[in-house]
Short mmCIF file of C-alpha atoms and ligand atoms in Angstrom, two decimals:
data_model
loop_
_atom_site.label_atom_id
_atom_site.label_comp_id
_atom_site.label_asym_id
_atom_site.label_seq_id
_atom_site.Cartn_x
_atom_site.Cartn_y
_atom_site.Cartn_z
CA UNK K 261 131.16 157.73 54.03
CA UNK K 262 132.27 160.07 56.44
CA UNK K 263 134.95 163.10 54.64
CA UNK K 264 136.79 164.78 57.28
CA UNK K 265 137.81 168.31 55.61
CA UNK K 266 140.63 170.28 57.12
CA UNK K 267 140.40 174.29 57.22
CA UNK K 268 142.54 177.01 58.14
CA UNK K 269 142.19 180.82 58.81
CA UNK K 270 144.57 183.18 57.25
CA UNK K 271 144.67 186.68 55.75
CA UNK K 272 141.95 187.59 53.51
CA UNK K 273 143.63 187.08 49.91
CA UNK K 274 141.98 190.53 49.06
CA UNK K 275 144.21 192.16 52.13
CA UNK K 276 147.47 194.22 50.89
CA UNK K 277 149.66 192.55 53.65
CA UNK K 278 151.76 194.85 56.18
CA UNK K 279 154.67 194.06 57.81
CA UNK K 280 155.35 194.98 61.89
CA UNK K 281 157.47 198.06 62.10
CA UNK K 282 160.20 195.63 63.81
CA UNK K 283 160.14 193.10 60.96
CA UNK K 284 159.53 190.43 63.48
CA UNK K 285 156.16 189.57 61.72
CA UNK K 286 153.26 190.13 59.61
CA UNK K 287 150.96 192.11 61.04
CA UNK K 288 147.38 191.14 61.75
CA UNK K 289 145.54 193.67 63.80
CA UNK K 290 142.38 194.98 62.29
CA UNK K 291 142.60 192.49 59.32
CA UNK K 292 140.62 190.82 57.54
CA UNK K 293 140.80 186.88 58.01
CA UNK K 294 139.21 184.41 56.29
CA UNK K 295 139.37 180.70 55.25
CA UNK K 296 141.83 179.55 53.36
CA UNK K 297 140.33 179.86 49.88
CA UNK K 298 141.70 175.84 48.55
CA UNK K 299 140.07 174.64 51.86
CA UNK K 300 137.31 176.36 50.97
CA UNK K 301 136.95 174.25 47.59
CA UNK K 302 137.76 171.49 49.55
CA UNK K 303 134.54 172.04 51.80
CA UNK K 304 132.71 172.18 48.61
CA UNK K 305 133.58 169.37 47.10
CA UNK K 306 132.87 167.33 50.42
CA UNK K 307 129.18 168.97 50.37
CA UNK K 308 129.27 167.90 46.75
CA UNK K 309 129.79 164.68 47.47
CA UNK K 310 127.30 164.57 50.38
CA UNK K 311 124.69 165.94 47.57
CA UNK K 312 125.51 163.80 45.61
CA UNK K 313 124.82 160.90 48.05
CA UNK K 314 128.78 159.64 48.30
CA UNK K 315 129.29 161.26 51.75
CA UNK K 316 127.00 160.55 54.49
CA UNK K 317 128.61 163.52 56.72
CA UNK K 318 131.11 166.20 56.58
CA UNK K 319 133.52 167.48 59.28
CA UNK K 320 135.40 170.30 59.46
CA UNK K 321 138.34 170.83 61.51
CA UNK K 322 140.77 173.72 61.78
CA UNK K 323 143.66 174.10 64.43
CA UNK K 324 144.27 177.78 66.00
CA UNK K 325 143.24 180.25 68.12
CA UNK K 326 140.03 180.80 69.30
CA UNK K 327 138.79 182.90 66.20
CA UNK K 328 139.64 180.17 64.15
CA UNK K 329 135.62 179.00 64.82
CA UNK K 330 134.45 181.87 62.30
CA UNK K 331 136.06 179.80 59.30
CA UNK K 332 134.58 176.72 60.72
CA UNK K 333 131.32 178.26 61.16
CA UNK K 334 131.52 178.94 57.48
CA UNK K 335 131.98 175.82 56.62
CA UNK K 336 128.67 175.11 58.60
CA UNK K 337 126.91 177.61 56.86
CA UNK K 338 128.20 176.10 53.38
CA UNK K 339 126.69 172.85 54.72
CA UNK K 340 129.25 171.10 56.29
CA UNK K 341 127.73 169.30 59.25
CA UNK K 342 129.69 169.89 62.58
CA UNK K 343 132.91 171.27 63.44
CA UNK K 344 135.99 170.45 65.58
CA UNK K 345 138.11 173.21 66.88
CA UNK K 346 141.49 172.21 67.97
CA UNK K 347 142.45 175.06 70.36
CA UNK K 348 146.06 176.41 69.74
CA UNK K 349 147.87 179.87 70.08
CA UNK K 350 150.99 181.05 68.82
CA UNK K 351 153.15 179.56 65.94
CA UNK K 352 152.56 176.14 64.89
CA UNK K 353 154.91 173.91 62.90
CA UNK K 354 154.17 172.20 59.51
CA UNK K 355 154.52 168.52 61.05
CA UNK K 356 152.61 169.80 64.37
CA UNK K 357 149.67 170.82 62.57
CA UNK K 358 149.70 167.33 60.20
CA UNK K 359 149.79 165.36 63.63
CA UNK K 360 146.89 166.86 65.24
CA UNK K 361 145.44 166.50 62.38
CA UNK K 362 146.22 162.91 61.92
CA UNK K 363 145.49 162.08 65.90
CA UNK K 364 141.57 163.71 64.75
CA UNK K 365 141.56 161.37 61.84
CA UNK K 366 142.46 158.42 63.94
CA UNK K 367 139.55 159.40 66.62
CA UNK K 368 137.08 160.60 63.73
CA UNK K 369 137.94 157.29 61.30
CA UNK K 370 136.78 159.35 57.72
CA UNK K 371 136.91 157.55 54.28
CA UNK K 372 138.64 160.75 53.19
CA UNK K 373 140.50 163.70 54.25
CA UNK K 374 140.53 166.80 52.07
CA UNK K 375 142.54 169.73 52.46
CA UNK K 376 143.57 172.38 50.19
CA UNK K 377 147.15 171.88 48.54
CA UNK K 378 148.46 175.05 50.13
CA UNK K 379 147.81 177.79 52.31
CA UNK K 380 148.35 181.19 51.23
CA UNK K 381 149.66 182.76 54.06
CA UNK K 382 152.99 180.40 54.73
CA UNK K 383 153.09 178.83 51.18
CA UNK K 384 153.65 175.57 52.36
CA UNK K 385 152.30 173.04 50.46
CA UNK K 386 152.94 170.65 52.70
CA UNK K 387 150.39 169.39 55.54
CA UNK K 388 148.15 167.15 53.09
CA UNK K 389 151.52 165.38 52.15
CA UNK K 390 152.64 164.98 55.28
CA UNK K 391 149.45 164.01 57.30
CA UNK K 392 149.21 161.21 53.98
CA UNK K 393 152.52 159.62 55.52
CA UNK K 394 151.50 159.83 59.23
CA UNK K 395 147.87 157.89 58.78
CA UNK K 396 149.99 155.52 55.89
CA UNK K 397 147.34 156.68 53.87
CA UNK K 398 147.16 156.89 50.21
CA UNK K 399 147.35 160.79 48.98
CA UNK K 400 146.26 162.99 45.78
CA UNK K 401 147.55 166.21 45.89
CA UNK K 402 146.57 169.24 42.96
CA UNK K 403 142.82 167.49 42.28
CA UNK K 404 140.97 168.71 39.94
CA UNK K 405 138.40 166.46 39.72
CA UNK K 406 137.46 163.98 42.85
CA UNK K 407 135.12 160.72 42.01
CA UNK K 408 134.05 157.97 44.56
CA UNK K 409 134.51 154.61 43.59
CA UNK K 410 134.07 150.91 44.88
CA UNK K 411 137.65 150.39 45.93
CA UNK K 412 138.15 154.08 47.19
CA UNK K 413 138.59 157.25 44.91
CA UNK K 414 139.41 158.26 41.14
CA UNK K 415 141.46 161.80 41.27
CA UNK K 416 142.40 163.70 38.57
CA UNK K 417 145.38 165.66 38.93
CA UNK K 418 146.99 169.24 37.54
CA UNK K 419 150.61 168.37 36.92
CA UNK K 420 153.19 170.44 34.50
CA UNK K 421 152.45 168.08 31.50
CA UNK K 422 148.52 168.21 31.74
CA UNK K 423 146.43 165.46 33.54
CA UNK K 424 147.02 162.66 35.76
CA UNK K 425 144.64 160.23 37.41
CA UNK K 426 145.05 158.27 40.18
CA UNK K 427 143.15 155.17 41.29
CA UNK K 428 143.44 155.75 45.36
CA UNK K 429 142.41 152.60 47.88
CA UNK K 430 140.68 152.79 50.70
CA UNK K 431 140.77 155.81 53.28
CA UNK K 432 143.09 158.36 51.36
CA UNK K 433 143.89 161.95 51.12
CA UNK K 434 143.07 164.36 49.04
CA UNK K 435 144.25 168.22 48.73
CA UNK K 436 142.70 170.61 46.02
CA UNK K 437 143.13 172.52 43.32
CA UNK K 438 141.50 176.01 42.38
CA UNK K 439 139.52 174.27 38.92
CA UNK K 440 137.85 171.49 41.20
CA UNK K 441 134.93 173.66 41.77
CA UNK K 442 133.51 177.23 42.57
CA UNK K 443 132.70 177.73 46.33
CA UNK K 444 129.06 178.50 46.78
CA UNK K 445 127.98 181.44 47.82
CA UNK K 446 127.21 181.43 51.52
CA UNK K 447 123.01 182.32 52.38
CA UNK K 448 122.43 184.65 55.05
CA UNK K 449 120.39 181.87 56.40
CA UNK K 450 122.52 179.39 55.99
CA UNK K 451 124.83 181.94 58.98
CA UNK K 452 122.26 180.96 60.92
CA UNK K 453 121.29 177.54 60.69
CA UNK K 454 125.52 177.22 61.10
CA UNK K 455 125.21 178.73 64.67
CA UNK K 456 122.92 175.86 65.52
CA UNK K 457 125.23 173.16 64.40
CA UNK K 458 127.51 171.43 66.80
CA UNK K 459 131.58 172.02 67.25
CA UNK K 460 133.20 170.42 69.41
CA UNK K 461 136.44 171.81 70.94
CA UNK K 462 140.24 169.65 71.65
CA UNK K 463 143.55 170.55 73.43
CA UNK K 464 146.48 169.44 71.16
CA UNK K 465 147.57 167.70 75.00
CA UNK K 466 144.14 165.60 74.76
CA UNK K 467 145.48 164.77 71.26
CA UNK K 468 148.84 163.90 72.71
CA UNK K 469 150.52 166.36 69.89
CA UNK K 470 153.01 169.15 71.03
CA UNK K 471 152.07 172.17 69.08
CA UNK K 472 156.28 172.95 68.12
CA UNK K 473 157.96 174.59 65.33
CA UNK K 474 161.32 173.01 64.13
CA UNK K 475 161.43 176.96 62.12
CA UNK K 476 162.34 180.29 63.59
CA UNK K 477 160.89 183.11 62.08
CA UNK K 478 164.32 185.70 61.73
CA UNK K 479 162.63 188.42 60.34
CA UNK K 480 159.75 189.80 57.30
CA UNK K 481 160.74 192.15 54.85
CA UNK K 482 158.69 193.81 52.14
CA UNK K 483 160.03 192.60 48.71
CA UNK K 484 162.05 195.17 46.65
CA UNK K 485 159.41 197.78 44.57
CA UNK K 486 159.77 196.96 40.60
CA UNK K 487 160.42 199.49 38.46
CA UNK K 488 158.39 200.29 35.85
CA UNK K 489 158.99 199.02 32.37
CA UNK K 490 159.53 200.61 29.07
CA UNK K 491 158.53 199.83 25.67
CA UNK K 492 160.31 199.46 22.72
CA UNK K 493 159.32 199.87 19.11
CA UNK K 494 161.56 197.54 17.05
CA UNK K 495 163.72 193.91 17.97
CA UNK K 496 166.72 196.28 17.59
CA UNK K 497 165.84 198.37 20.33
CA UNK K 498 164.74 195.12 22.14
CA UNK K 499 168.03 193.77 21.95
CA UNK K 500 170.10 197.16 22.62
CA UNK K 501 168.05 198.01 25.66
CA UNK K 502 169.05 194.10 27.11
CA UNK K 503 172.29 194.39 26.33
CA UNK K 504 172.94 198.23 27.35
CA UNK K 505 169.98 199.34 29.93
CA UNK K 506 169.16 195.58 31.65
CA UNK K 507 172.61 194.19 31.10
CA UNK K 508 171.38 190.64 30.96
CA UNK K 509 172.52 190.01 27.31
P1 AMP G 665 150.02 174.19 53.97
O1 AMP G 665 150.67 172.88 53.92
O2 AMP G 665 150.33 175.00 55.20
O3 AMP G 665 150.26 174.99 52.71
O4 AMP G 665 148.45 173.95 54.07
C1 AMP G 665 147.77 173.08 53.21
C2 AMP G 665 146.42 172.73 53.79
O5 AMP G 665 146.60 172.10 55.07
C3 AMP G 665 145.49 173.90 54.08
O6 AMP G 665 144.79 174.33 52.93
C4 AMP G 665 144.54 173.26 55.10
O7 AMP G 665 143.61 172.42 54.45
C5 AMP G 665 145.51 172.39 55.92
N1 AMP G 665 145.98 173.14 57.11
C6 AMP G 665 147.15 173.81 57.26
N2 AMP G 665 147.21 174.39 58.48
C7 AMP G 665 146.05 174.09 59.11
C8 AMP G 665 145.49 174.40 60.39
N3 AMP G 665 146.14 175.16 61.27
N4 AMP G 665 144.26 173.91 60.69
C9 AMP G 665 143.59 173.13 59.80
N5 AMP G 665 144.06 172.81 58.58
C10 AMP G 665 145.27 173.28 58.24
#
C-alpha cells in the first residue's frame, strides 16, 4: 500500500506573528518556517503504518516555493521515503492547491492520502475535503485513530459529541487530528540519510492545474489588545460588575 501524505510549510507555531507596516500581509522575512504541525502527525502515522507493515511506501508532497523542500526533507528524515515538490510562488487558492494535489494522486495512484485537517497559517480546513470530492474518493476528516482493513480503512473521528468511526472503501482520504499520535523526534542522522533520498520536482502546468486564487487578500490587521481582567470576591459583585462595568447584563 502506497500512502501519499500531503505537507505544507508555514510559520513556526512558536513565532509571535507580525504584520507588514502596510497591512497588505503577514510578514515573513527572517522567520521561522516549519511544517505544518497536523501534517506532521500525518507523516507519522503513514511511517506508522509502514512499521507496522500496512504501507509499503510513503510519499510526501508539498506545493510552494522553492524552500518548501526543507519540510519535505523532514519528512525524509522522519522516514518518509521520497518526496515530490510541486514548484509554485505567490498566493495559491484553496481549490488550486486540492487540484494539484489531486492531479499527483492520479499520477502517484496511493491507497491513501493523509493530510492534516487544517493549516495554521490560513485556517482553512478545507483542502483534505475538497481534494476527497475531486478524486470521488471516500474522506475522514478529525482522525484520531487510523486502522487498515481488508475493504479499505477504520477511522475514528473527534466530533462535538465524542467519537465517530467510519468504515472507509477503497482509496480514501484521511486528514488528522492532534491525539492521533506524537511526531517523533527527528535524529541528526536521520538529516542525513534524508539528503540522500530522492524528490522529485513538478510545474503545476505539467500537472495541467492553474495555481489561482478565487480570494483577494484586502488587508491584515493585528486583533484589538484585551484588557486585563479583574476579580471579584462575591456573586454580588459578579453580577454588579456585568451589569454596571461590562454592560452585558
Ligand atoms: P488547509 O485546508 O489549508 O487548512 O490545509 C489542510 C491540509 O491540506 C494541510 O495540513 C496539508 O496537509 C494540506 N495542504 C494545504 N496546503 C498545502 C500545500 N501548499 N502543499 C501541500 N499540502 C497542503
Amino acid at each position: 500500500m502506497k500512502v501519499l501524505v500531503a505537507v505544507k510549510r508555514v510559520i513556526d507555531y512558536s513565532v509571535k506573528v507580525r504584520i507588514k507596516p502596510d497591512q497588505s500581509d503577514v510578514d515573513l522575512a527572517n522567520v521561522k518556517m516549519s511544517m505544518n504541525p497536523f501534517c506532521e502527525i500525518a507523516v507519522e502515522e503513514a511511517i506508522r503504518l509502514k512499521e507496522r507493515g500496512e504501507a509499503s511506501e510513503v510519499v510526501v508532497v508539498s506545493i510552494g516555493p522553492k524552500a518548501c523542500q526543507d519540510q519535505i526533507r523532514s519528512a525524509l528524515a522522519m522516514g518518509a521515503d521520497r518526496g515530490i515538490w510541486v514548484e509554485h510562488d505567490g498566493p495559491a487558492g484553496g481549490l488550486a492547491v486540492a487540484k494539484g494535489l489531486a492531479a499527483v494522486a492520479r499520477e502517484e495512484s496511493p491507497q491513501l492520502v493523509m493530510l492534516g485537517k487544517q493549516s495554521i497559517d490560513s485556517d482553512n480546513n478545507q483542502t483534505g475535503q475538497m481534494l476527497s470530492a475531486l478524486l470521488g474518493w471516500p474522506q475522514a476528516t478529525f482522525a484520531s485513530a487510523v486502522r487498515k482493513t481488508d475493504a479499505g480503512f477504520e477511522v475514528t473521528r473527534e466530533i462535538d459529541g465524542g467519537l465517530e468511526t467510519l468504515a472507509l472503501t477503497g482509496p480514501s482520504v484521511v486528514t488528522t487530528d492532534l491525539r492521533l499520535n506524537e511526531p517523533r523526534f527527528i535524529k541528526l542522522p536521520d538529516i542525513m540519510k534524508a539528503k540522500r533520498k530522492p524528490m522529485a520536482s513538478q510545474t503545476p502546468e505539467a500537472l495541467g492545474v492553474a495555481m489561482t486564487s478565487g480570494v483577494t487578500l484586502e488587508r491584515v490587521e493585528t486583533p484589538t489588545e484585551r484588557s486585563g481582567g479583574i476579580r471579584v470576591d462575591s456573586v454580588d459583585a459578579l453580577i454588579h460588575a456585568l451589569k454596571h462595568d461590562a454592560q452585558v447584563l
